[in-house]
Amino acid sequence: MDVADLSPAQARERFRAGERVPTAGWCRGWTQANLIAVPKRLRYELLLFAHRNPQACPVLDVGEPGAWSTRLFSGDLRTDLPGYRLYRDGRAAADLDEVVAEWRADLVPFLIGCSFTFERALLAAGVPVRHLETGRNVPMYVTDIPCESTGSLSGPLVVSMRPVPGDLVERAVEVSGRYPMVHGAPVHTGDPSAIGIRDLARPDYGDPVEVREGEVPLFWACGVTPQAAVLASGVEFAIGHLPGHMAIMDVRDECYQVT
Amino acid sequence: MDVADLSPAQARERFRAGERVPTAGWCRGWTQANLIAVPKRLRYELLLFAHRNPQACPVLDVGEPGAWSTRLFSGDLRTDLPGYRLYRDGRAAADLDEVVAEWRADLVPFLIGCSFTFERALLAAGVPVRHLETGRNVPMYVTDIPCESTGSLSGPLVVSMRPVPGDLVERAVEVSGRYPMVHGAPVHTGDPSAIGIRDLARPDYGDPVEVREGEVPLFWACGVTPQAAVLASGVEFAIGHLPGHMAIMDVRDECYQVT
């Protein structure tokens, strides 16, 4: 069975069983989300940080302290993603297959929109998506664009990149722009150095993809941004998804499309 | 000088000096906002309640605990609105001209979008605004539509009403829809009883206005909704603006217009 045809529950079962893969292209038509779970004492700061940086951090759902399901994610947030990253004192402490032991009772999970959600719409509009073609993870980069900070959270904007043929750039902007809750239109097109990216071949997260002759790199705000803030702000404890290894939610991607 | 021509600073000075009037029509082109200030221990709940009810509670700005200015409001939130309502233990305890003594050090002020912001655009599009014509406060009603609740905050949606000639309803919907951060398009048009309003002549807040032959009542989500939640949820202490008596901010209404 093609992973695109799996239901969210079926995909989560496979991840729970140990499959560790990027989720681009999985569960066609279902919304994917970034995970960032922080101690309760930081939940206000994180929600405010998300509010102040809505393009990078569109909050799709928030759980109660210690909960591992939310209204829009009926699986188990501790086991049903294909990979996790644990943060301690502002450092990436470990990459893990599951985080049952680490899921503290005071942990508040936030699910943040993901641009994988509009890739089906890009394909339907004739815009190729290179990392889907090549079965790789999307490349993600830390930019030199600072986020709007809160009292204790600050950090740089993280972006995902998709190379798009020059004559399809406008269409890609228009199509993704219809999905404001999953990052919307690109934040930048063209020269990577203009946003502080030195080498497209060396992404900070995910896999590099080829940018071919006549193609323009398009950069979208990325839901890994809260993890970059956790790093930059020395947050004592947090759990994120492994970038590109998303939570697959029980909500259709059409729900985040505006007309 | 017409109050429409005042700058936000000039208007705030008049309110600080004691003028208690509804602010519809004041400071043409400047954004108006609802105030709800809650104790720090409730700030996460309030921000989450706002996030879950974005049409009623679009958060334009949030202050630090105890602060009486914010990034987008350079005046004094304790004195520079034309009226305040104080809440204690889920009851409206007092209406006040200023709240200097009541502004506790742990109070976190939220500024929430207000539909007065798009009234200039309605007028420019040829849509009459009855309460402006008659120099009254806008009528506001508590509906039977429940808001999405959080752990400790719940309550009904509050709406403002403007009667619009039948042939201009579509235009009013379209024009206000361009301002999603200040309530956007109406939540309901027509029959008031469909949303639990018994008598248009008896608004829960503000002044009644006449609905003439051939006019349709249009109902917009209203930023008084957090105050209704404070009431319904038995919140121990909160300060709101007196409905219709808004904070006039240092940001142009165009900033909240999407194209």
XYZ file of C-alpha atoms in Angstrom:
518
model
C 0.000 0.000 0.000
C 1.295 3.436 -0.970
C 1.959 5.493 2.162
C -0.058 8.285 0.531
C -3.140 6.092 0.841
C -2.769 5.317 4.547
C -5.174 6.769 7.061
C -3.676 8.798 9.916
C -4.392 5.902 12.287
C -2.621 3.440 9.988
C 0.417 5.697 9.624
C 0.602 6.275 13.364
C 0.490 2.529 13.924
C 3.510 2.090 11.676
C 5.428 4.838 13.433
C 4.487 3.348 16.795
C 5.911 0.046 15.544
C 9.237 1.753 14.890
C 9.253 3.117 11.341
C 11.393 6.255 11.272
C 10.863 8.184 8.021
C 10.083 11.731 6.970
C 6.332 12.077 6.475
C 6.190 14.217 3.314
C 3.781 12.476 0.973
C 2.181 10.332 3.674
C -1.591 10.223 4.222
C -2.692 12.309 1.258
C -5.255 14.877 2.301
C -4.537 14.787 6.008
C -2.963 17.648 7.889
C 0.546 17.227 9.277
C 1.879 19.108 12.279
C 5.025 20.019 14.147
C 5.220 19.086 17.810
C 6.677 21.241 20.545
C 5.964 20.246 24.132
C 7.169 22.469 26.952
C 6.803 22.496 30.738
C 3.602 24.102 31.960
C 5.418 27.123 33.347
C 6.457 27.999 29.766
C 3.133 27.391 28.054
C 2.052 31.023 28.150
C 5.372 32.165 26.728
C 5.161 29.596 23.959
C 1.591 30.497 23.050
C 2.529 34.186 23.034
C 5.642 33.467 20.935
C 3.402 31.593 18.484
C 0.925 34.475 18.456
C 3.691 36.955 17.705
C 5.130 34.780 14.943
C 1.986 33.445 13.299
C 3.472 32.607 9.924
C 6.123 30.322 11.422
C 4.093 29.099 14.404
C 0.417 28.691 13.481
C -1.067 26.840 16.446
C -3.437 24.120 15.256
C -4.044 22.537 18.640
C -2.916 22.607 22.255
C -3.124 19.792 24.786
C -3.682 19.790 28.519
C -0.615 19.377 30.760
C 0.603 15.797 30.595
C -1.905 14.791 27.913
C -0.670 12.774 24.951
C -3.746 13.229 22.806
C -5.492 16.425 21.724
C -8.787 17.197 20.089
C -7.294 17.010 16.616
C -4.776 14.228 17.269
C -6.372 11.085 18.602
C -3.141 9.053 18.612
C -0.437 8.973 21.275
C 1.905 11.937 20.955
C 4.593 9.991 22.860
C 4.874 7.146 20.358
C 2.970 7.926 17.141
C 5.408 10.251 15.452
C 8.263 8.699 13.482
C 10.933 10.521 15.463
C 11.529 12.880 18.375
C 14.165 15.331 19.520
C 14.713 15.946 23.200
C 16.023 19.283 24.446
C 17.707 19.983 27.766
C 19.031 23.365 28.848
C 18.982 24.733 25.328
C 20.788 21.807 23.743
C 19.548 18.948 21.559
C 20.125 16.145 24.054
C 18.922 13.106 22.112
C 16.978 11.872 19.089
C 14.514 9.201 20.161
C 12.020 6.770 18.620
C 9.501 7.368 21.391
C 9.307 9.564 24.463
C 7.052 7.669 26.868
C 9.527 7.907 29.747
C 10.305 11.546 28.992
C 6.671 12.729 28.792
C 6.464 14.564 32.115
C 3.135 15.222 33.801
C 3.595 18.973 33.398
C 4.366 18.857 29.673
C 2.033 20.881 27.445
C 1.975 19.789 23.790
C 1.478 22.295 20.984
C 0.757 21.183 17.425
C 1.979 23.700 14.870
C 1.042 23.790 11.184
C 3.356 22.187 8.606
C 3.896 23.070 4.959
C 3.665 19.388 3.970
C -0.067 20.056 4.257
C -0.160 22.100 1.033
C 2.202 19.953 -1.035
C -0.704 17.991 -2.456
C -2.190 21.287 -3.640
C 1.145 22.273 -5.203
C 1.294 18.990 -7.114
C -2.335 19.344 -8.199
C -1.458 22.773 -9.587
C 1.426 21.320 -11.562
C 4.179 22.567 -9.267
C 6.781 19.822 -8.771
C 8.020 19.067 -5.254
C 11.600 17.835 -5.482
C 11.902 16.103 -2.101
C 8.737 14.128 -2.876
C 10.119 13.118 -6.293
C 13.345 11.925 -4.728
C 11.899 10.421 -1.557
C 13.919 12.636 0.740
C 13.207 14.907 3.681
C 12.555 18.574 2.915
C 15.623 20.784 3.460
C 15.279 23.283 6.305
C 17.539 26.215 7.146
C 18.086 28.538 10.076
C 17.882 32.103 8.736
C 19.249 35.372 10.095
C 15.690 36.729 10.432
C 14.913 37.155 14.130
C 11.494 36.140 15.403
C 9.443 38.509 17.516
C 10.524 37.581 21.013
C 8.685 37.266 24.302
C 10.200 37.707 27.755
C 12.078 34.426 27.707
C 11.727 33.060 24.174
C 13.620 34.332 21.173
C 15.328 32.819 18.190
C 15.739 32.831 14.429
C 13.145 32.014 11.805
C 13.574 28.534 10.316
C 12.465 27.977 6.722
C 11.826 25.017 4.455
C 12.972 25.211 0.822
C 11.451 23.905 -2.402
C 13.027 24.653 -5.791
C 10.397 25.741 -8.303
C 10.777 26.351 -12.058
C 10.839 30.088 -12.709
C 7.598 30.111 -14.665
C 5.755 28.353 -11.824
C 6.902 30.576 -8.948
C 3.825 32.757 -9.099
C 1.574 29.715 -9.052
C 3.414 28.186 -6.095
C 3.070 31.457 -4.175
C -0.614 31.672 -4.998
C -1.425 28.049 -4.138
C 0.449 27.955 -0.835
C -0.953 31.383 0.021
C -4.357 29.731 0.263
C -3.143 27.858 3.353
C -2.299 30.585 5.885
C -2.610 28.212 8.855
C 0.132 25.953 7.500
C 2.638 28.743 6.738
C 0.943 30.228 3.671
C 2.979 31.884 0.936
C 6.798 31.861 0.968
C 8.614 34.369 3.156
C 11.374 34.684 0.568
C 12.110 33.716 -3.025
C 15.506 33.578 -4.666
C 18.906 34.464 -3.230
C 19.458 32.349 -0.092
C 22.158 34.696 1.225
C 19.570 37.477 1.531
C 18.127 35.616 4.531
C 21.429 34.396 5.912
C 21.635 30.974 4.277
C 25.195 30.295 3.178
C 24.952 26.963 1.414
C 21.774 25.324 0.134
C 23.654 22.032 -0.038
C 24.027 22.015 3.739
C 20.609 22.367 5.350
C 20.388 22.671 9.135
C 17.638 20.037 9.174
C 16.465 17.481 6.608
C 18.150 16.554 3.340
C 19.620 18.729 0.592
C 17.766 18.702 -2.738
C 19.028 19.733 -6.152
C 18.169 23.197 -7.474
C 18.241 22.828 -11.243
C 18.950 25.333 -13.987
C 15.983 27.679 -14.332
C 14.649 26.896 -10.884
C 14.206 29.390 -8.072
C 14.526 28.360 -4.413
C 11.348 29.243 -2.506
C 11.516 29.541 1.265
C 8.524 28.969 3.521
C 8.310 29.707 7.255
C 8.764 26.414 9.075
C 7.250 24.963 12.229
C 10.677 23.900 13.452
C 11.056 27.559 14.460
C 9.875 26.894 18.068
C 12.611 24.273 18.398
C 15.171 26.864 17.264
C 13.759 29.185 19.945
C 14.068 26.442 22.550
C 17.734 26.114 21.567
C 18.444 29.848 21.403
C 16.655 30.580 24.671
C 18.235 27.861 26.802
C 14.906 26.245 27.635
C 15.415 23.678 30.406
C 13.313 20.899 28.892
C 11.274 20.411 25.736
C 10.301 17.682 23.324
C 9.937 18.282 19.601
C 9.379 16.048 16.636
C 12.429 15.128 14.597
C 12.268 17.750 11.824
C 10.349 16.397 8.831
C 8.940 13.535 10.935
C 5.543 14.981 11.662
C 2.423 14.287 13.670
C -0.318 13.215 11.260
C -3.574 14.660 12.499
C -7.230 13.724 12.247
C -8.149 16.778 10.228
C -8.312 17.194 6.466
C -5.983 19.659 4.787
C -8.981 21.368 3.139
C -9.878 22.639 6.599
C -6.902 24.991 6.429
C -7.574 26.232 2.907
C -9.104 29.664 2.459
C -10.826 30.661 -0.752
C -12.457 69.939 16.062
C -14.370 66.896 14.863
C -13.510 63.902 17.043
C -12.883 61.973 13.814
C -9.897 64.232 13.166
C -8.235 63.742 16.543
C -5.014 61.782 16.836
C -4.997 58.823 19.227
C -2.903 60.874 21.662
C -5.371 63.763 21.541
C -8.346 61.453 22.097
C -6.621 59.692 24.979
C -5.889 63.064 26.565
C -9.587 63.915 26.479
C -10.554 60.583 27.978
C -7.878 60.994 30.645
C -9.429 64.376 31.461
C -12.765 62.652 32.110
C -14.736 62.510 28.848
C -16.883 59.374 28.907
C -18.273 58.654 25.426
C -18.500 55.714 23.041
C -15.589 55.905 20.604
C -17.301 54.916 17.341
C -16.308 57.529 14.791
C -13.358 58.817 16.808
C -9.849 59.123 15.318
C -10.636 58.202 11.739
C -8.142 55.686 10.398
C -6.827 54.503 13.748
C -7.462 51.064 15.145
C -9.693 50.686 18.186
C -9.441 47.834 20.657
C -11.240 46.080 23.471
C -9.431 45.771 26.775
C -9.462 42.742 29.004
C -6.912 42.588 31.804
C -6.678 39.480 33.959
C -4.421 38.281 36.776
C -1.202 36.675 35.583
C -2.319 33.212 36.651
C -5.130 33.430 34.063
C -3.142 34.858 31.192
C -2.495 31.512 29.534
C -6.161 30.580 29.752
C -7.175 33.913 28.270
C -4.682 33.681 25.416
C -5.828 30.122 24.712
C -9.491 31.178 24.868
C -8.680 33.923 22.365
C -6.838 31.460 20.138
C -9.811 29.112 20.169
C -12.267 31.904 19.414
C -10.312 33.977 16.913
C -13.246 35.710 15.276
C -14.524 37.123 18.573
C -11.146 37.526 20.273
C -8.460 38.545 17.773
C -5.488 39.483 19.960
C -3.843 42.648 18.665
C -1.427 43.108 21.542
C -0.531 41.781 24.990
C 1.221 43.651 27.775
C 3.613 42.505 30.468
C 2.191 41.898 33.954
C 1.393 45.221 35.600
C 2.234 47.237 32.494
C -0.158 49.966 31.425
C 1.321 50.517 27.994
C 1.946 48.031 25.204
C 3.853 48.124 21.964
C 0.800 49.288 20.042
C -0.757 51.441 22.754
C 1.583 54.155 23.988
C -0.982 55.747 26.316
C -1.899 54.726 29.860
C -4.334 51.815 29.857
C -5.451 52.774 33.369
C -6.721 56.240 32.446
C -6.831 56.718 28.665
C -10.005 54.829 27.833
C -13.308 56.663 28.249
C -14.709 54.063 30.615
C -13.947 50.854 32.472
C -15.824 47.941 33.950
C -14.448 46.128 36.954
C -15.229 42.449 37.551
C -15.017 40.584 40.831
C -15.896 36.914 41.299
C -17.801 36.747 38.038
C -19.870 39.861 38.633
C -19.687 43.365 37.182
C -18.652 45.171 40.359
C -18.325 48.764 39.165
C -18.117 51.062 36.162
C -15.228 53.474 36.605
C -13.673 56.482 34.874
C -10.154 55.273 35.583
C -8.588 52.228 37.220
C -5.265 53.465 38.584
C -5.908 52.075 42.060
C -7.291 48.820 40.692
C -4.420 48.100 38.272
C -2.694 45.338 40.229
C 0.951 44.493 39.643
C 0.005 41.039 38.342
C -2.562 42.266 35.832
C -1.902 41.289 32.202
C -3.639 43.492 29.628
C -4.902 42.077 26.331
C -6.019 44.328 23.498
C -8.611 42.665 21.283
C -9.721 43.847 17.848
C -12.876 45.969 17.510
C -15.307 46.258 14.616
C -15.284 50.058 14.891
C -12.030 49.685 12.974
C -13.797 48.799 9.714
C -16.672 51.275 9.983
C -14.761 53.857 7.975
C -14.407 51.264 5.208
C -18.150 50.519 5.380
C -18.963 54.224 4.997
C -16.468 54.556 2.149
C -18.248 51.687 0.397
C -21.607 53.418 0.774
C -22.860 51.247 3.631
C -24.566 53.437 6.247
C -23.738 52.905 9.926
C -26.791 53.795 11.981
C -25.141 54.322 15.375
C -22.673 56.724 13.771
C -25.515 58.639 12.090
C -27.341 58.968 15.385
C -24.344 59.513 17.646
C -25.080 56.492 19.790
C -23.149 53.484 21.032
C -23.326 50.340 18.900
C -25.863 47.781 20.211
C -24.316 44.549 21.476
C -26.079 41.308 22.375
C -25.244 38.135 24.234
C -26.095 35.218 21.916
C -26.836 31.577 22.653
C -23.760 30.516 20.643
C -21.230 29.017 23.049
C -17.569 29.889 22.628
C -14.949 27.154 22.488
C -13.998 26.820 26.115
C -10.699 26.246 27.902
C -10.257 24.571 31.269
C -11.573 27.501 33.257
C -12.968 29.948 30.703
C -16.247 29.534 28.887
C -19.093 31.757 27.879
C -21.388 32.928 25.106
C -20.459 34.767 21.942
C -21.272 38.479 22.096
C -22.135 40.257 18.854
C -22.502 43.836 17.679
C -25.352 44.692 15.321
C -25.612 47.093 12.414
C -28.781 47.330 10.289
C -27.928 47.362 6.578
C -30.247 47.945 3.600
C -30.980 44.624 1.911
C -29.228 45.521 -1.324
C -26.048 46.457 0.547
C -25.727 43.342 2.703
C -23.384 41.617 0.300
C -21.171 44.684 0.146
C -21.076 45.001 3.942
C -20.078 41.340 4.237
C -17.382 41.743 1.614
C -15.924 44.969 3.038
C -15.819 43.814 6.668
C -14.491 40.449 5.511
C -11.305 42.245 4.482
C -10.579 42.905 8.166
C -10.242 39.444 9.748
C -8.225 40.761 12.705
C -11.041 43.072 13.765
C -13.836 40.456 13.561
C -14.114 40.202 9.760
C -17.415 39.318 8.117
C -20.648 38.964 10.106
C -21.290 35.727 11.994
C -25.000 36.003 11.250
C -27.395 38.006 9.093
C -31.114 38.331 9.579
C -33.361 36.726 12.196
C -32.016 37.669 15.649
C -33.834 34.778 17.333
C -31.720 32.298 15.357
C -28.779 33.236 17.583
C -30.765 33.628 20.775
C -31.474 37.365 20.685
C -35.019 38.029 21.879
C -35.423 41.748 21.422
C -33.231 43.996 19.288
C -34.630 46.979 21.186
C -32.985 45.742 24.374
C -29.262 45.219 23.776
C -27.149 43.747 26.562
C -24.550 46.470 26.020
C -24.653 49.809 24.209
C -27.684 51.572 22.781
C -30.552 50.265 20.651
C -30.704 51.524 17.074
C -33.609 51.519 14.671
C -33.875 48.761 12.059
C -35.855 50.297 9.218
C -38.103 48.754 6.606
C -35.970 46.943 4.036
C -32.976 46.700 6.350
C -31.389 43.489 7.563
C -29.677 43.259 10.957
C -26.069 42.118 10.541
C -24.287 40.618 13.529
C -20.525 40.713 13.964
C -18.482 38.841 16.565
C -17.631 41.324 19.314
C -14.569 41.826 21.496
C -16.767 42.125 24.573
C -16.907 38.316 24.406
C -13.979 37.903 26.865
C -15.911 40.002 29.383
C -18.895 37.686 28.975
C -16.531 34.769 29.636
C -15.202 36.501 32.763
C -18.803 36.773 33.962
C -19.828 33.244 32.993
C -16.686 31.672 34.437
C -16.682 33.393 37.808
C -13.266 34.989 37.280
C -12.041 36.466 40.557
C -10.778 39.767 39.160
C -10.621 41.424 35.776
C -10.793 44.854 34.231
C -12.438 45.524 30.885
C -13.299 48.620 28.944
C -16.854 49.855 29.219
C -18.408 48.297 26.091
C -18.188 50.702 23.155
C -15.654 52.853 25.020
C -12.511 51.582 23.378
C -8.752 51.874 23.586
C -7.566 53.906 20.598
C -4.289 52.458 19.452
C -1.219 53.761 17.663
C -1.754 51.621 14.595
C -3.602 52.450 11.379
C -6.677 50.454 10.471
C -5.134 49.648 7.074
C -2.700 47.409 8.948
C -5.530 44.980 9.587
C -6.890 44.997 6.043
C -6.121 42.055 3.805
C -6.400 42.303 0.044
